[in-house]
Coordinates of N, CA and C in Angstrom, one line a residue:
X1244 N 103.3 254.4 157.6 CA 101.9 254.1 157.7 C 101.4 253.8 156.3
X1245 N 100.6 252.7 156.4 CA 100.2 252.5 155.2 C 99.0 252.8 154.5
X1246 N 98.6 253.0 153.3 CA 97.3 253.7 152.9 C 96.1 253.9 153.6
X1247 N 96.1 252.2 153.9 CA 94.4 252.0 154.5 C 94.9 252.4 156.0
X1248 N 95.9 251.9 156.9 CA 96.1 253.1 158.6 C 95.9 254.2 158.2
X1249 N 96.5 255.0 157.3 CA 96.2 256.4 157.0 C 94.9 257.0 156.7
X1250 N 94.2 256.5 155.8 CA 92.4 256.4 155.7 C 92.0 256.6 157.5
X1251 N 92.2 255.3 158.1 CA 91.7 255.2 159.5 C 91.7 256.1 160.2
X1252 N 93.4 256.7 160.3 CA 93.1 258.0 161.1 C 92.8 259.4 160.7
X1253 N 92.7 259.7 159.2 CA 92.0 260.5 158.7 C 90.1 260.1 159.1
X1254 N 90.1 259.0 159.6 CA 88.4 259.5 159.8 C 88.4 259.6 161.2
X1255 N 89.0 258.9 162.2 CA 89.2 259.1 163.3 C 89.8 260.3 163.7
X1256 N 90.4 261.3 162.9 CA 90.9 262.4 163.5 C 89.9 263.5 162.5
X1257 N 88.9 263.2 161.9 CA 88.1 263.8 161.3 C 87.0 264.2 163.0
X1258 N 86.4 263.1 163.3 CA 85.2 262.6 164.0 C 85.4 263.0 165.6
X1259 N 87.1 262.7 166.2 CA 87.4 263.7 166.9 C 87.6 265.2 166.6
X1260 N 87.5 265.4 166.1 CA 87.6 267.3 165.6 C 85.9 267.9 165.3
X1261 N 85.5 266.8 165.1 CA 83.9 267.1 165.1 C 83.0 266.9 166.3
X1262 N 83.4 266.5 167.5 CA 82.9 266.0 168.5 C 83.7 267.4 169.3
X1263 N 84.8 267.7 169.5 CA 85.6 268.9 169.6 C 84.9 270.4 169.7
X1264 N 84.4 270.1 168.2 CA 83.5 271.5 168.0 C 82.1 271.4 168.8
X1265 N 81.6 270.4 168.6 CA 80.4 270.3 169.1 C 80.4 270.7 171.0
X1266 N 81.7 269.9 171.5 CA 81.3 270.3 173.2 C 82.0 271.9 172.7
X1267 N 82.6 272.5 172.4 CA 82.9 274.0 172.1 C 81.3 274.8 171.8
X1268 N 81.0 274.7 171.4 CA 79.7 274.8 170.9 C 78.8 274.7 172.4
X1269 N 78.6 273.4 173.0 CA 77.8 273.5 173.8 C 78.8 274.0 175.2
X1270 N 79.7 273.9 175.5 CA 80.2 275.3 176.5 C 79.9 276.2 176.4
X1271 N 80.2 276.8 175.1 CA 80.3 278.5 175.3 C 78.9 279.2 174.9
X1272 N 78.0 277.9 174.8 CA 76.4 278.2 174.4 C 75.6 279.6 176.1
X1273 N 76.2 280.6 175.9 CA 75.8 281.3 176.9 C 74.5 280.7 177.8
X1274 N 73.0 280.7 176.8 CA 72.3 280.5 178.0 C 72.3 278.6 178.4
X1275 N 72.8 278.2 177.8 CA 73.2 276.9 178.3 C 74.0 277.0 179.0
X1276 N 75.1 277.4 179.4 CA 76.3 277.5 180.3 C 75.5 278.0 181.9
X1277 N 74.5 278.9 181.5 CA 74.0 279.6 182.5 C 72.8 278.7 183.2
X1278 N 72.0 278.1 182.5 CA 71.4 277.0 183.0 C 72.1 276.3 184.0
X1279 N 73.1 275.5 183.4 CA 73.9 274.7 183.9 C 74.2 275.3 185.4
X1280 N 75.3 276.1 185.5 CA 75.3 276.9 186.8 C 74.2 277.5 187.4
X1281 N 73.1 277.4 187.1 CA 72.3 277.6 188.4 C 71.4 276.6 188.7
X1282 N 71.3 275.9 187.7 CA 71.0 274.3 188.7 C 72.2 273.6 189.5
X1283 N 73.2 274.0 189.0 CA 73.8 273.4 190.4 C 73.9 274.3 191.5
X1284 N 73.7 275.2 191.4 CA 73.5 276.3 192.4 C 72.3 275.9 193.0
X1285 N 71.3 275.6 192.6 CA 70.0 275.3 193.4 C 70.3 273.8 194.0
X1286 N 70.7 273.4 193.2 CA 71.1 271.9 194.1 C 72.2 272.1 195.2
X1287 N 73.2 273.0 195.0 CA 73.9 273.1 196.3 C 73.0 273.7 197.5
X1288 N 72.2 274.5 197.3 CA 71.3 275.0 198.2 C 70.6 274.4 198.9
X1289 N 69.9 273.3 197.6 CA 69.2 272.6 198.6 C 69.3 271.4 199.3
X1290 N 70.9 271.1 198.8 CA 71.4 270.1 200.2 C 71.8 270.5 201.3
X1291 N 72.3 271.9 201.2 CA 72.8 272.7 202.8 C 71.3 272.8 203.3
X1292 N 70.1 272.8 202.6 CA 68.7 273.3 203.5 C 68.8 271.9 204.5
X1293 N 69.0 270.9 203.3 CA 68.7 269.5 203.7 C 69.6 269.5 204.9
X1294 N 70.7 269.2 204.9 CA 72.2 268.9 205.7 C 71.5 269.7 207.2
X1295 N 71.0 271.0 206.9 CA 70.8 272.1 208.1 C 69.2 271.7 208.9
X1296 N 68.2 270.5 208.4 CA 67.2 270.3 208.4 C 66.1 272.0 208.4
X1297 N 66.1 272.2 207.4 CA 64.9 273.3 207.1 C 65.7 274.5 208.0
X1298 N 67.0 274.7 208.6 CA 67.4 275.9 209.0 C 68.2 276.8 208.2
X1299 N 67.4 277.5 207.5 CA 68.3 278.4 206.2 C 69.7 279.4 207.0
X1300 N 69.5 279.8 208.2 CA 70.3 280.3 208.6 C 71.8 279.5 208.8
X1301 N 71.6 278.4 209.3 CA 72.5 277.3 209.4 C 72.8 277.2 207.8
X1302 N 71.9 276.7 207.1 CA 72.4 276.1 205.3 C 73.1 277.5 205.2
X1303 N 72.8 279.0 205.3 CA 74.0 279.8 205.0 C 75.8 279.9 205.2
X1304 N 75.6 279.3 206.5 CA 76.3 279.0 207.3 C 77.4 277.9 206.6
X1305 N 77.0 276.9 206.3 CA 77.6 276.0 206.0 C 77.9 276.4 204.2
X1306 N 77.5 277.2 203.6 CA 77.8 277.6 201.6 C 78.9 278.5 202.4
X1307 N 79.1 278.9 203.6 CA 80.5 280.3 203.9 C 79.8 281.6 203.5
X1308 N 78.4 281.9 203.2 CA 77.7 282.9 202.5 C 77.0 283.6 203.5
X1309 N 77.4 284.8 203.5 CA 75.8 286.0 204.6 C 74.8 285.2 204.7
X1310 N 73.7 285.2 205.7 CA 72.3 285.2 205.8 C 71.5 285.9 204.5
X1311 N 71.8 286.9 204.5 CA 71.4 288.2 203.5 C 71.6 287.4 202.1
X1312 N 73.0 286.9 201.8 CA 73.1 287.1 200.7 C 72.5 285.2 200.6
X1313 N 72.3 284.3 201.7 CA 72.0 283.5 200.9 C 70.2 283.0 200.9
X1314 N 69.0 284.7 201.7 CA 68.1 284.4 201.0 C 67.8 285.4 199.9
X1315 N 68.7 286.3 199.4 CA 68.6 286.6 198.3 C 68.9 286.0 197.0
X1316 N 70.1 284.9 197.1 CA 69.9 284.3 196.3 C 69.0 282.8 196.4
X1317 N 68.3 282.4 197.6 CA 67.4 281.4 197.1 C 66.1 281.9 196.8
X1318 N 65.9 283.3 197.0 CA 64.6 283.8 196.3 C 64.4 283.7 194.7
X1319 N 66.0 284.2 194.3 CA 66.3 284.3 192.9 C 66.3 282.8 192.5
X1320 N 66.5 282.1 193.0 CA 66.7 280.5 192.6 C 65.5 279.8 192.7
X1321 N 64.3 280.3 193.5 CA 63.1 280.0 193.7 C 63.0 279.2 194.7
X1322 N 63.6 278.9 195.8 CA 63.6 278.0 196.8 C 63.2 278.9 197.7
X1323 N 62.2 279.9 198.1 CA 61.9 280.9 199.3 C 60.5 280.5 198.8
X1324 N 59.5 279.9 200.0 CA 58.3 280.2 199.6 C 57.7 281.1 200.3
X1325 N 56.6 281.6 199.9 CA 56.3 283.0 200.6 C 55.2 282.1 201.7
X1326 N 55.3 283.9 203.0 CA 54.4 283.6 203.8 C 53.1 283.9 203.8
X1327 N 52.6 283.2 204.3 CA 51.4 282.8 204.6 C 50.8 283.3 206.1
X1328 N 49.3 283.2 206.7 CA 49.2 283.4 207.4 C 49.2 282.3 208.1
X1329 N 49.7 281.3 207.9 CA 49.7 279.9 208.8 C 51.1 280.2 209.5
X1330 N 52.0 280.5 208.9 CA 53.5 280.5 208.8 C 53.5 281.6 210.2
X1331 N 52.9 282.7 210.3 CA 52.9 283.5 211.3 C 51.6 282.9 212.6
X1332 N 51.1 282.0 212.7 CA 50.7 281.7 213.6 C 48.9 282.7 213.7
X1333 N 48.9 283.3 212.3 CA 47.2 284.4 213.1 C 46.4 283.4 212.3

């Protein structure tokens, strides 16, 4: 290898090793990691609502998840709106 190839991949194996750290960095960035996973967690949610047309029992059904456990976690996820007195018919 000759001087100036060697320069080249000295900056190219610089720039990779910098780009390296950087997604290390933003992986193991805890509350970023954790963002990440529960927006997709809300989006898987709310394509099974979608898929199920507004039947959350069904969208549970289809995540392989309890009833229980899948409107405890769409309360936690913010997709449970509360009732109303319209919702109950008085």
């Amino acid at each position: 290898m000759n001087g100036l190839n060697f320069k080249v991949y000295e900056e190219i194996n610089d720039v990779v090793i910098g780009e390296i750290d950087k997604l290390q960095k933003i992986i193991f960035d805890e509350p970023y990691a954790t963002d990440m996973i529960e927006k997709r967690e809300r989006q898987r949610f709310e394509k099974a609502i979608i898929r199920a047309n507004g039947n959350r029992v069904e969208a549970a059904k289809q995540l392989g998840i309890s009833r229980a456990t899948f409107f405890r976690r769409a309360k936690e996820l913010g997709l449970v709106r509360k009732r109303s007195c319209l919702d109950s018919g008085i």
